Amino acid sequence: MTEQDTQCMVRAVTLAKKGIGKTSPNPTVGAVLVQSGKIIGEGYHKKAGTPHAEILAIRHALSQGHDPKGATLYVTLEPCCHFGKTPPCTDALLKYGIKDVVMGSVDPFPKVHGKGRDALQRGGVSVSVLSKQSPLFQDILSLNQQYLKWAETGLPYVTMKAGMSLDGKIATRSGESKWITSEKARTDARHERSRTDAVLVGAGTVRSDDPMLAAHGINKKKHLLRVILDPRLSLPTTHRVFRDEHVFVATTNRATYKDKERFEKAGIAFESFGPTRISLKKLLQYLGKEDIQHVFVEGGSGTHGYFVDDVRLDSLIIDRVLFYIEPLLLGGNGAVPVIGGHGRKHINNAVRLLHTTVKDVGGTLKITGYVNRYD
């Protein structure tokens, strides 16, 4: 890549980041249109059902009095070539005479995968794809880890979040948990939640905390799906998580007819995912079919243990871990650990995190690590 290519793709990545958490089930994409060495148009995908980044870049150029014919398009992901909620981007690129397209990566979605590139090449457009050895390639992959997993496996990306003391406790031996982490850390965690599609907790968290589990910040109007693990359908339907239709309860065959009837009368959607134990794999498959691409798990010790235990069976159960660690010690065998469940018998069987980063957020350490990486 030339220096100009790199600069333009960096700009496309910067634009794409503006759409993170807002475009699901579509990917996050940025585009820059260049003519005679100057940027004449740019855009990013803002929301599913609205024009894609490539179209907005063309419209921007036209609004500034520029003719896109003969221009070069830098776009972080392969242009689509099929009719969805919007027409194919490839048709527009051919219509306006775009000469060259530089793609950050190929789209793994079956309806697009390589077909967008082929359609452009058949139309006489020169198409190149960013090398996997390029430092920018990893930045581009990071934009759409949730989309890449969903497109490749049909499963949503899973982030497990928790706030804890330095010695790994989320509550004291008396059950007190408010507040272990700093206010800035809690705000940061809410923003992280708001960039996902669904938030998942266990019935125990609902009983003890009666949480809202709502979106915050710039995404505060977003309707997150609230997913509750309740193996017996035992929760009262008066909890705040049941305030509207954006809630789903995962249960088992242990739920009684009386409780099923109670939830049905309350208009709360539920489904069984196993005879006695909720199958997380089946639940994730169900959510993936509902176009849920990113699930934010912020349950209690039991729910976290449930997920970590299942990683032994399927590495796709958890993809990212987000822990907020406050520099204080609670101690005590009776204090609640961040991860319960059976745990690991041997160290060499532990869930190991990759590409771990540490950031100070209001005096709380924000540690991010990854179990899986998709490309």
mmCIF file of C-alpha atoms in Angstrom:
data_model
loop_
_atom_site.group_PDB
_atom_site.id
_atom_site.type_symbol
_atom_site.label_atom_id
_atom_site.label_comp_id
_atom_site.label_asym_id
_atom_site.label_seq_id
_atom_site.Cartn_x
_atom_site.Cartn_y
_atom_site.Cartn_z
ATOM 1 C CA MET A 1 0.000 0.000 0.000
ATOM 2 C CA THR A 2 1.133 3.542 -0.735
ATOM 3 C CA GLU A 3 1.234 6.192 1.985
ATOM 4 C CA GLN A 4 -1.996 7.639 0.553
ATOM 5 C CA ASP A 5 -3.667 4.218 0.654
ATOM 6 C CA THR A 6 -2.721 3.838 4.302
ATOM 7 C CA GLN A 7 -3.924 7.317 5.250
ATOM 8 C CA CYS A 8 -7.243 6.844 3.492
ATOM 9 C CA MET A 9 -7.856 3.431 5.039
ATOM 10 C CA VAL A 10 -6.999 4.827 8.481
ATOM 11 C CA ARG A 11 -9.631 7.502 7.880
ATOM 12 C CA ALA A 12 -12.149 4.838 6.818
ATOM 13 C CA VAL A 13 -11.473 2.910 10.043
ATOM 14 C CA THR A 14 -11.925 6.100 12.090
ATOM 15 C CA LEU A 15 -15.271 6.715 10.418
ATOM 16 C CA ALA A 16 -16.382 3.111 10.940
ATOM 17 C CA LYS A 17 -15.773 3.365 14.690
ATOM 18 C CA LYS A 18 -18.558 5.947 14.894
ATOM 19 C CA GLY A 19 -21.050 3.197 14.112
ATOM 20 C CA ILE A 20 -19.878 0.641 16.680
ATOM 21 C CA GLY A 21 -22.817 -0.705 18.665
ATOM 22 C CA LYS A 22 -25.418 0.887 16.381
ATOM 23 C CA THR A 23 -25.521 -1.157 13.155
ATOM 24 C CA SER A 24 -26.445 -4.704 14.232
ATOM 25 C CA PRO A 25 -27.229 -7.024 12.555
ATOM 26 C CA ASN A 26 -25.179 -5.242 9.890
ATOM 27 C CA PRO A 27 -21.406 -4.808 10.184
ATOM 28 C CA THR A 28 -19.681 -1.563 11.107
ATOM 29 C CA VAL A 29 -18.242 0.007 7.932
ATOM 30 C CA GLY A 30 -16.459 3.220 6.950
ATOM 31 C CA ALA A 31 -15.750 4.521 3.433
ATOM 32 C CA VAL A 32 -13.648 7.255 1.856
ATOM 33 C CA LEU A 33 -13.861 8.416 -1.772
ATOM 34 C CA VAL A 34 -10.665 9.876 -3.279
ATOM 35 C CA GLN A 35 -10.074 11.688 -6.576
ATOM 36 C CA SER A 36 -6.776 13.171 -7.762
ATOM 37 C CA GLY A 37 -5.265 12.550 -4.340
ATOM 38 C CA LYS A 38 -7.985 14.415 -2.426
ATOM 39 C CA ILE A 39 -10.905 13.135 -0.358
ATOM 40 C CA ILE A 40 -14.142 14.146 -2.069
ATOM 41 C CA GLY A 41 -16.601 12.142 0.006
ATOM 42 C CA GLU A 42 -16.831 9.957 3.086
ATOM 43 C CA GLY A 43 -19.391 8.132 5.173
ATOM 44 C CA TYR A 44 -20.063 5.381 7.682
ATOM 45 C CA HIS A 45 -22.951 2.991 8.229
ATOM 46 C CA LYS A 46 -25.122 4.417 11.004
ATOM 47 C CA LYS A 47 -27.979 1.969 11.458
ATOM 48 C CA ALA A 48 -29.425 -1.180 9.897
ATOM 49 C CA GLY A 49 -31.934 -0.279 7.187
ATOM 50 C CA THR A 50 -30.218 3.016 6.359
ATOM 51 C CA PRO A 51 -27.745 3.655 3.495
ATOM 52 C CA HIS A 52 -24.404 1.882 3.698
ATOM 53 C CA ALA A 53 -21.071 3.684 4.046
ATOM 54 C CA GLU A 54 -20.269 3.500 0.321
ATOM 55 C CA ILE A 55 -23.563 5.141 -0.642
ATOM 56 C CA LEU A 56 -23.126 7.913 1.914
ATOM 57 C CA ALA A 57 -19.605 8.602 0.616
ATOM 58 C CA ILE A 58 -20.960 8.969 -2.930
ATOM 59 C CA ARG A 59 -23.806 11.199 -1.755
ATOM 60 C CA HIS A 60 -21.369 13.321 0.187
ATOM 61 C CA ALA A 61 -19.212 13.788 -2.909
ATOM 62 C CA LEU A 62 -22.228 14.718 -5.047
ATOM 63 C CA SER A 63 -23.452 17.204 -2.425
ATOM 64 C CA GLN A 64 -20.064 18.935 -2.620
ATOM 65 C CA GLY A 65 -20.296 19.212 -6.402
ATOM 66 C CA HIS A 66 -17.869 16.371 -7.185
ATOM 67 C CA ASP A 67 -18.395 13.777 -9.928
ATOM 68 C CA PRO A 68 -17.305 10.397 -8.468
ATOM 69 C CA LYS A 69 -16.473 8.983 -11.907
ATOM 70 C CA GLY A 70 -12.927 7.643 -11.954
ATOM 71 C CA ALA A 71 -12.520 7.940 -8.179
ATOM 72 C CA THR A 72 -11.005 5.397 -5.792
ATOM 73 C CA LEU A 73 -13.084 4.033 -2.926
ATOM 74 C CA TYR A 74 -11.477 2.931 0.321
ATOM 75 C CA VAL A 75 -13.902 0.810 2.350
ATOM 76 C CA THR A 76 -13.268 -1.271 5.465
ATOM 77 C CA LEU A 77 -15.416 -4.218 4.296
ATOM 78 C CA GLU A 78 -16.369 -5.756 0.966
ATOM 79 C CA PRO A 79 -19.336 -3.911 -0.641
ATOM 80 C CA CYS A 80 -22.593 -5.854 -0.596
ATOM 81 C CA CYS A 81 -24.008 -7.278 -3.834
ATOM 82 C CA HIS A 82 -27.480 -8.425 -2.754
ATOM 83 C CA PHE A 83 -30.835 -6.858 -1.964
ATOM 84 C CA GLY A 84 -31.544 -6.621 1.755
ATOM 85 C CA LYS A 85 -33.167 -3.607 3.378
ATOM 86 C CA THR A 86 -31.197 -1.520 0.886
ATOM 87 C CA PRO A 87 -30.090 -2.103 -2.751
ATOM 88 C CA PRO A 88 -26.657 -3.586 -3.580
ATOM 89 C CA CYS A 89 -23.767 -1.165 -3.085
ATOM 90 C CA THR A 90 -21.954 -2.739 -6.029
ATOM 91 C CA ASP A 91 -24.676 -1.479 -8.390
ATOM 92 C CA ALA A 92 -24.173 2.096 -7.176
ATOM 93 C CA LEU A 93 -20.392 1.887 -7.489
ATOM 94 C CA LEU A 94 -20.716 0.721 -11.095
ATOM 95 C CA LYS A 95 -23.395 3.296 -11.870
ATOM 96 C CA TYR A 96 -21.232 6.211 -10.711
ATOM 97 C CA GLY A 97 -18.118 4.941 -12.471
ATOM 98 C CA ILE A 98 -15.892 4.220 -9.482
ATOM 99 C CA LYS A 99 -12.566 3.108 -10.989
ATOM 100 C CA ASP A 100 -10.766 1.441 -8.074
ATOM 101 C CA VAL A 101 -11.906 -0.139 -4.806
ATOM 102 C CA VAL A 102 -9.558 -0.900 -1.924
ATOM 103 C CA MET A 103 -11.242 -3.212 0.612
ATOM 104 C CA GLY A 104 -10.098 -3.727 4.157
ATOM 105 C CA SER A 105 -11.376 -7.303 4.259
ATOM 106 C CA VAL A 106 -13.731 -9.734 2.554
ATOM 107 C CA ASP A 107 -17.217 -10.052 4.047
ATOM 108 C CA PRO A 108 -17.748 -13.562 5.516
ATOM 109 C CA PHE A 109 -21.544 -13.343 5.139
ATOM 110 C CA PRO A 110 -22.476 -16.074 2.590
ATOM 111 C CA LYS A 111 -24.557 -13.750 0.410
ATOM 112 C CA VAL A 112 -21.590 -11.413 -0.013
ATOM 113 C CA HIS A 113 -18.416 -13.439 0.548
ATOM 114 C CA GLY A 114 -16.280 -12.707 -2.511
ATOM 115 C CA LYS A 115 -19.352 -12.035 -4.648
ATOM 116 C CA GLY A 116 -19.185 -8.263 -4.172
ATOM 117 C CA ARG A 117 -15.567 -8.241 -5.299
ATOM 118 C CA ASP A 118 -16.402 -10.436 -8.307
ATOM 119 C CA ALA A 119 -19.335 -8.228 -9.353
ATOM 120 C CA LEU A 120 -17.127 -5.153 -9.322
ATOM 121 C CA GLN A 121 -14.357 -6.843 -11.280
ATOM 122 C CA ARG A 122 -16.837 -8.034 -13.910
ATOM 123 C CA GLY A 123 -17.926 -4.414 -14.232
ATOM 124 C CA GLY A 124 -14.354 -3.315 -14.952
ATOM 125 C CA VAL A 125 -13.459 -2.037 -11.478
ATOM 126 C CA SER A 126 -9.957 -2.718 -10.167
ATOM 127 C CA VAL A 127 -10.334 -4.311 -6.710
ATOM 128 C CA SER A 128 -7.635 -4.942 -4.108
ATOM 129 C CA VAL A 129 -7.837 -6.306 -0.562
ATOM 130 C CA LEU A 130 -5.704 -5.193 2.351
ATOM 131 C CA SER A 131 -2.902 -7.653 3.141
ATOM 132 C CA LYS A 132 -3.339 -9.696 6.319
ATOM 133 C CA GLN A 133 0.202 -8.669 7.193
ATOM 134 C CA SER A 134 -0.778 -5.004 7.271
ATOM 135 C CA PRO A 135 -0.972 -3.485 10.799
ATOM 136 C CA LEU A 136 -4.314 -1.984 9.746
ATOM 137 C CA PHE A 137 -5.807 -5.407 9.081
ATOM 138 C CA GLN A 138 -6.101 -6.211 12.796
ATOM 139 C CA ASP A 139 -7.741 -2.827 13.433
ATOM 140 C CA ILE A 140 -10.309 -3.616 10.750
ATOM 141 C CA LEU A 141 -11.014 -7.060 12.203
ATOM 142 C CA SER A 142 -11.513 -5.481 15.635
ATOM 143 C CA LEU A 143 -14.349 -3.351 14.262
ATOM 144 C CA ASN A 144 -16.559 -6.369 13.630
ATOM 145 C CA GLN A 145 -15.610 -9.287 15.853
ATOM 146 C CA GLN A 146 -19.271 -9.823 16.772
ATOM 147 C CA TYR A 147 -20.367 -9.719 13.123
ATOM 148 C CA LEU A 148 -17.562 -12.041 12.017
ATOM 149 C CA LYS A 149 -18.441 -14.678 14.622
ATOM 150 C CA TRP A 150 -22.163 -14.474 13.836
ATOM 151 C CA ALA A 151 -21.586 -14.678 10.065
ATOM 152 C CA GLU A 152 -19.189 -17.620 10.406
ATOM 153 C CA THR A 153 -20.893 -19.660 13.149
ATOM 154 C CA GLY A 154 -24.452 -18.374 13.551
ATOM 155 C CA LEU A 155 -23.664 -17.668 17.219
ATOM 156 C CA PRO A 156 -23.542 -14.273 18.925
ATOM 157 C CA TYR A 157 -20.297 -12.880 20.304
ATOM 158 C CA VAL A 158 -20.202 -13.181 24.105
ATOM 159 C CA THR A 159 -18.618 -10.678 26.481
ATOM 160 C CA MET A 160 -18.482 -11.611 30.176
ATOM 161 C CA LYS A 161 -18.310 -8.546 32.435
ATOM 162 C CA ALA A 162 -17.842 -8.252 36.185
ATOM 163 C CA GLY A 163 -16.826 -5.707 38.815
ATOM 164 C CA MET A 164 -14.829 -7.063 41.771
ATOM 165 C CA SER A 165 -12.324 -6.486 44.522
ATOM 166 C CA LEU A 166 -8.622 -7.159 44.049
ATOM 167 C CA ASP A 167 -9.074 -10.558 45.694
ATOM 168 C CA GLY A 168 -11.794 -11.542 43.233
ATOM 169 C CA LYS A 169 -14.958 -10.947 45.295
ATOM 170 C CA ILE A 170 -18.180 -9.432 43.967
ATOM 171 C CA ALA A 171 -19.915 -9.227 47.355
ATOM 172 C CA THR A 172 -19.019 -9.431 51.034
ATOM 173 C CA ARG A 173 -19.948 -12.415 53.208
ATOM 174 C CA SER A 174 -23.143 -10.533 54.153
ATOM 175 C CA GLY A 175 -24.032 -10.115 50.459
ATOM 176 C CA GLU A 176 -23.215 -6.403 50.241
ATOM 177 C CA SER A 177 -22.026 -5.411 46.753
ATOM 178 C CA LYS A 178 -22.867 -1.725 46.229
ATOM 179 C CA TRP A 179 -20.515 -0.361 45.255
ATOM 180 C CA ILE A 180 -17.226 -2.198 44.912
ATOM 181 C CA THR A 181 -15.990 -0.341 41.825
ATOM 182 C CA SER A 182 -15.735 3.417 41.195
ATOM 183 C CA GLU A 183 -18.523 5.482 39.676
ATOM 184 C CA LYS A 184 -16.450 6.074 36.527
ATOM 185 C CA ALA A 185 -15.911 2.340 36.143
ATOM 186 C CA ARG A 186 -19.638 1.648 36.492
ATOM 187 C CA THR A 187 -20.408 4.308 33.883
ATOM 188 C CA ASP A 188 -17.808 2.801 31.554
ATOM 189 C CA ALA A 189 -19.347 -0.658 32.019
ATOM 190 C CA ARG A 190 -22.804 0.684 31.175
ATOM 191 C CA HIS A 191 -21.430 2.205 27.979
ATOM 192 C CA GLU A 192 -19.849 -1.153 27.114
ATOM 193 C CA ARG A 193 -23.224 -2.845 27.683
ATOM 194 C CA SER A 194 -24.959 -0.271 25.487
ATOM 195 C CA ARG A 195 -22.814 -1.249 22.492
ATOM 196 C CA THR A 196 -24.194 -4.801 22.517
ATOM 197 C CA ASP A 197 -27.510 -6.342 21.454
ATOM 198 C CA ALA A 198 -28.517 -8.262 24.570
ATOM 199 C CA VAL A 199 -27.650 -8.315 28.263
ATOM 200 C CA LEU A 200 -27.841 -11.622 30.141
ATOM 201 C CA VAL A 201 -28.162 -12.274 33.877
ATOM 202 C CA GLY A 202 -29.356 -15.085 36.105
ATOM 203 C CA ALA A 203 -32.514 -15.233 38.179
ATOM 204 C CA GLY A 204 -30.462 -14.684 41.334
ATOM 205 C CA THR A 205 -29.255 -11.288 40.146
ATOM 206 C CA VAL A 206 -32.819 -10.262 39.306
ATOM 207 C CA ARG A 207 -34.044 -11.314 42.758
ATOM 208 C CA SER A 208 -31.277 -9.610 44.714
ATOM 209 C CA ASP A 209 -30.720 -6.421 42.680
ATOM 210 C CA ASP A 210 -33.958 -5.883 40.708
ATOM 211 C CA PRO A 211 -31.847 -4.299 37.913
ATOM 212 C CA MET A 212 -33.105 -2.257 34.957
ATOM 213 C CA LEU A 213 -30.452 -3.606 32.544
ATOM 214 C CA ALA A 214 -31.005 -0.628 30.241
ATOM 215 C CA ALA A 215 -28.792 1.065 27.667
ATOM 216 C CA HIS A 216 -27.014 4.290 28.648
ATOM 217 C CA GLY A 217 -25.169 7.251 27.168
ATOM 218 C CA ILE A 218 -25.456 7.999 23.457
ATOM 219 C CA ASN A 219 -27.235 4.662 22.968
ATOM 220 C CA LYS A 220 -29.704 5.180 25.822
ATOM 221 C CA LYS A 221 -32.702 4.887 23.497
ATOM 222 C CA LYS A 222 -31.515 1.513 22.253
ATOM 223 C CA HIS A 223 -33.745 -1.429 23.159
ATOM 224 C CA LEU A 224 -31.402 -4.056 24.526
ATOM 225 C CA LEU A 225 -32.871 -7.530 24.755
ATOM 226 C CA ARG A 226 -32.791 -8.593 28.402
ATOM 227 C CA VAL A 227 -32.117 -12.335 28.635
ATOM 228 C CA ILE A 228 -32.801 -14.006 31.988
ATOM 229 C CA LEU A 229 -31.677 -17.508 32.978
ATOM 230 C CA ASP A 230 -34.484 -18.929 35.123
ATOM 231 C CA PRO A 231 -34.475 -22.764 35.035
ATOM 232 C CA ARG A 232 -37.785 -23.073 36.925
ATOM 233 C CA LEU A 233 -39.607 -19.896 35.790
ATOM 234 C CA SER A 234 -39.700 -19.017 39.464
ATOM 235 C CA LEU A 235 -39.219 -15.239 39.286
ATOM 236 C CA PRO A 236 -42.097 -12.877 40.108
ATOM 237 C CA THR A 237 -43.146 -11.059 36.930
ATOM 238 C CA THR A 238 -43.185 -7.731 38.795
ATOM 239 C CA HIS A 239 -39.410 -7.232 38.550
ATOM 240 C CA ARG A 240 -38.231 -4.246 36.509
ATOM 241 C CA VAL A 241 -36.589 -6.420 33.855
ATOM 242 C CA PHE A 242 -40.102 -7.457 32.795
ATOM 243 C CA ARG A 243 -41.254 -3.863 32.208
ATOM 244 C CA ASP A 244 -41.769 -4.228 28.442
ATOM 245 C CA GLU A 245 -41.566 -6.697 25.559
ATOM 246 C CA HIS A 246 -37.778 -6.498 25.193
ATOM 247 C CA VAL A 247 -37.137 -9.444 27.485
ATOM 248 C CA PHE A 248 -36.670 -13.182 27.019
ATOM 249 C CA VAL A 249 -36.448 -15.930 29.625
ATOM 250 C CA ALA A 250 -34.418 -19.098 29.083
ATOM 251 C CA THR A 251 -35.784 -21.963 31.168
ATOM 252 C CA THR A 252 -35.886 -25.784 31.316
ATOM 253 C CA ASN A 253 -38.469 -28.543 31.377
ATOM 254 C CA ARG A 254 -38.517 -28.159 35.168
ATOM 255 C CA ALA A 255 -40.816 -25.157 34.783
ATOM 256 C CA THR A 256 -44.318 -26.098 35.918
ATOM 257 C CA TYR A 257 -47.456 -25.642 33.869
ATOM 258 C CA LYS A 258 -48.678 -23.122 36.457
ATOM 259 C CA ASP A 259 -45.567 -20.943 36.078
ATOM 260 C CA LYS A 260 -45.635 -21.191 32.295
ATOM 261 C CA GLU A 261 -49.233 -19.993 32.374
ATOM 262 C CA ARG A 262 -48.224 -17.168 34.731
ATOM 263 C CA PHE A 263 -45.518 -15.939 32.351
ATOM 264 C CA GLU A 264 -47.796 -16.281 29.321
ATOM 265 C CA LYS A 265 -50.479 -14.166 31.000
ATOM 266 C CA ALA A 266 -47.830 -11.524 31.742
ATOM 267 C CA GLY A 267 -46.828 -11.519 28.056
ATOM 268 C CA ILE A 268 -43.243 -12.584 28.814
ATOM 269 C CA ALA A 269 -41.528 -14.656 26.120
ATOM 270 C CA PHE A 270 -39.765 -17.818 27.292
ATOM 271 C CA GLU A 271 -38.457 -21.087 25.930
ATOM 272 C CA SER A 272 -36.964 -24.282 27.327
ATOM 273 C CA PHE A 273 -33.374 -25.124 26.444
ATOM 274 C CA GLY A 274 -32.962 -28.457 28.205
ATOM 275 C CA PRO A 275 -34.610 -30.995 30.500
ATOM 276 C CA THR A 276 -32.990 -29.851 33.768
ATOM 277 C CA ARG A 277 -30.101 -27.571 32.789
ATOM 278 C CA ILE A 278 -30.127 -24.674 30.334
ATOM 279 C CA SER A 279 -27.944 -25.488 27.337
ATOM 280 C CA LEU A 280 -25.980 -22.316 26.701
ATOM 281 C CA LYS A 281 -25.064 -23.509 23.204
ATOM 282 C CA LYS A 282 -28.732 -23.982 22.280
ATOM 283 C CA LEU A 283 -29.612 -20.618 23.816
ATOM 284 C CA LEU A 284 -26.873 -18.864 21.837
ATOM 285 C CA GLN A 285 -27.991 -20.606 18.646
ATOM 286 C CA TYR A 286 -31.526 -19.359 19.291
ATOM 287 C CA LEU A 287 -30.360 -15.789 19.889
ATOM 288 C CA GLY A 288 -28.185 -15.897 16.756
ATOM 289 C CA LYS A 289 -31.207 -16.816 14.656
ATOM 290 C CA GLU A 290 -32.939 -13.765 16.128
ATOM 291 C CA ASP A 291 -30.098 -11.577 14.754
ATOM 292 C CA ILE A 292 -28.575 -11.029 18.188
ATOM 293 C CA GLN A 293 -24.863 -10.607 17.442
ATOM 294 C CA HIS A 294 -23.417 -9.568 20.791
ATOM 295 C CA VAL A 295 -24.468 -10.797 24.249
ATOM 296 C CA PHE A 296 -23.238 -9.018 27.383
ATOM 297 C CA VAL A 297 -23.127 -11.419 30.332
ATOM 298 C CA GLU A 298 -23.135 -9.593 33.660
ATOM 299 C CA GLY A 299 -24.732 -12.049 36.006
ATOM 300 C CA GLY A 300 -23.591 -13.136 39.427
ATOM 301 C CA SER A 301 -21.099 -15.764 40.503
ATOM 302 C CA GLY A 302 -23.322 -18.663 39.479
ATOM 303 C CA THR A 303 -24.038 -17.354 35.983
ATOM 304 C CA HIS A 304 -20.367 -16.595 35.343
ATOM 305 C CA GLY A 305 -19.435 -20.068 36.542
ATOM 306 C CA TYR A 306 -22.072 -21.533 34.242
ATOM 307 C CA PHE A 307 -20.410 -19.912 31.234
ATOM 308 C CA VAL A 308 -16.837 -20.700 32.256
ATOM 309 C CA ASP A 309 -17.695 -24.337 32.953
ATOM 310 C CA ASP A 310 -19.244 -24.654 29.487
ATOM 311 C CA VAL A 311 -16.082 -23.355 27.803
ATOM 312 C CA ARG A 312 -14.715 -26.838 28.537
ATOM 313 C CA LEU A 313 -17.339 -28.180 26.168
ATOM 314 C CA ASP A 314 -17.257 -25.444 23.526
ATOM 315 C CA SER A 315 -14.690 -22.666 23.184
ATOM 316 C CA LEU A 316 -17.272 -20.465 21.423
ATOM 317 C CA ILE A 317 -19.260 -19.922 24.650
ATOM 318 C CA ILE A 318 -17.140 -16.916 25.754
ATOM 319 C CA ASP A 319 -15.187 -14.620 23.444
ATOM 320 C CA ARG A 320 -14.215 -11.621 25.545
ATOM 321 C CA VAL A 321 -13.730 -10.999 29.254
ATOM 322 C CA LEU A 322 -14.160 -7.525 30.744
ATOM 323 C CA PHE A 323 -13.254 -7.245 34.427
ATOM 324 C CA TYR A 324 -13.265 -4.055 36.509
ATOM 325 C CA ILE A 325 -10.975 -4.604 39.500
ATOM 326 C CA GLU A 326 -11.049 -2.239 42.469
ATOM 327 C CA PRO A 327 -7.860 -2.082 44.593
ATOM 328 C CA LEU A 328 -9.487 -3.224 47.835
ATOM 329 C CA LEU A 329 -9.577 -6.523 49.738
ATOM 330 C CA LEU A 330 -12.763 -8.081 51.105
ATOM 331 C CA GLY A 331 -11.445 -11.484 52.199
ATOM 332 C CA GLY A 332 -13.439 -14.264 53.798
ATOM 333 C CA ASN A 333 -14.415 -17.750 52.658
ATOM 334 C CA GLY A 334 -18.028 -16.634 52.794
ATOM 335 C CA ALA A 335 -17.536 -13.687 50.427
ATOM 336 C CA VAL A 336 -18.936 -14.213 46.915
ATOM 337 C CA PRO A 337 -16.324 -15.048 44.226
ATOM 338 C CA VAL A 338 -16.593 -13.518 40.769
ATOM 339 C CA ILE A 339 -16.810 -16.986 39.167
ATOM 340 C CA GLY A 340 -18.584 -19.892 40.821
ATOM 341 C CA GLY A 341 -19.464 -23.231 39.275
ATOM 342 C CA HIS A 342 -17.302 -26.345 39.322
ATOM 343 C CA GLY A 343 -14.104 -24.611 38.264
ATOM 344 C CA ARG A 344 -10.966 -26.186 36.845
ATOM 345 C CA LYS A 345 -9.225 -29.167 38.415
ATOM 346 C CA HIS A 346 -5.947 -28.564 36.589
ATOM 347 C CA ILE A 347 -4.192 -25.297 35.728
ATOM 348 C CA ASN A 348 -3.362 -26.486 32.218
ATOM 349 C CA ASN A 349 -7.119 -26.699 31.587
ATOM 350 C CA ALA A 350 -7.758 -23.060 32.519
ATOM 351 C CA VAL A 351 -9.473 -20.611 30.172
ATOM 352 C CA ARG A 352 -6.537 -18.548 28.939
ATOM 353 C CA LEU A 353 -7.024 -14.973 27.730
ATOM 354 C CA LEU A 354 -5.122 -13.448 24.834
ATOM 355 C CA HIS A 355 -4.273 -9.851 23.872
ATOM 356 C CA THR A 356 -4.972 -8.646 27.413
ATOM 357 C CA THR A 357 -5.008 -4.884 28.083
ATOM 358 C CA VAL A 358 -5.189 -2.891 31.312
ATOM 359 C CA LYS A 359 -6.617 0.621 31.655
ATOM 360 C CA ASP A 360 -7.191 2.870 34.670
ATOM 361 C CA VAL A 361 -10.815 4.040 34.868
ATOM 362 C CA GLY A 362 -11.414 6.304 37.845
ATOM 363 C CA GLY A 363 -8.957 4.342 39.977
ATOM 364 C CA THR A 364 -10.469 0.995 38.941
ATOM 365 C CA LEU A 365 -8.456 -1.311 36.701
ATOM 366 C CA LYS A 366 -10.314 -2.232 33.510
ATOM 367 C CA ILE A 367 -8.880 -5.507 32.221
ATOM 368 C CA THR A 368 -9.921 -6.743 28.795
ATOM 369 C CA GLY A 369 -8.896 -10.133 27.432
ATOM 370 C CA TYR A 370 -9.987 -12.374 24.587
ATOM 371 C CA VAL A 371 -10.680 -16.086 24.393
ATOM 372 C CA ASN A 372 -11.344 -16.048 20.640
ATOM 373 C CA ARG A 373 -10.308 -13.984 17.645
ATOM 374 C CA TYR A 374 -12.230 -14.085 14.351
ATOM 375 C CA ASP A 375 -10.889 -13.253 10.886
#
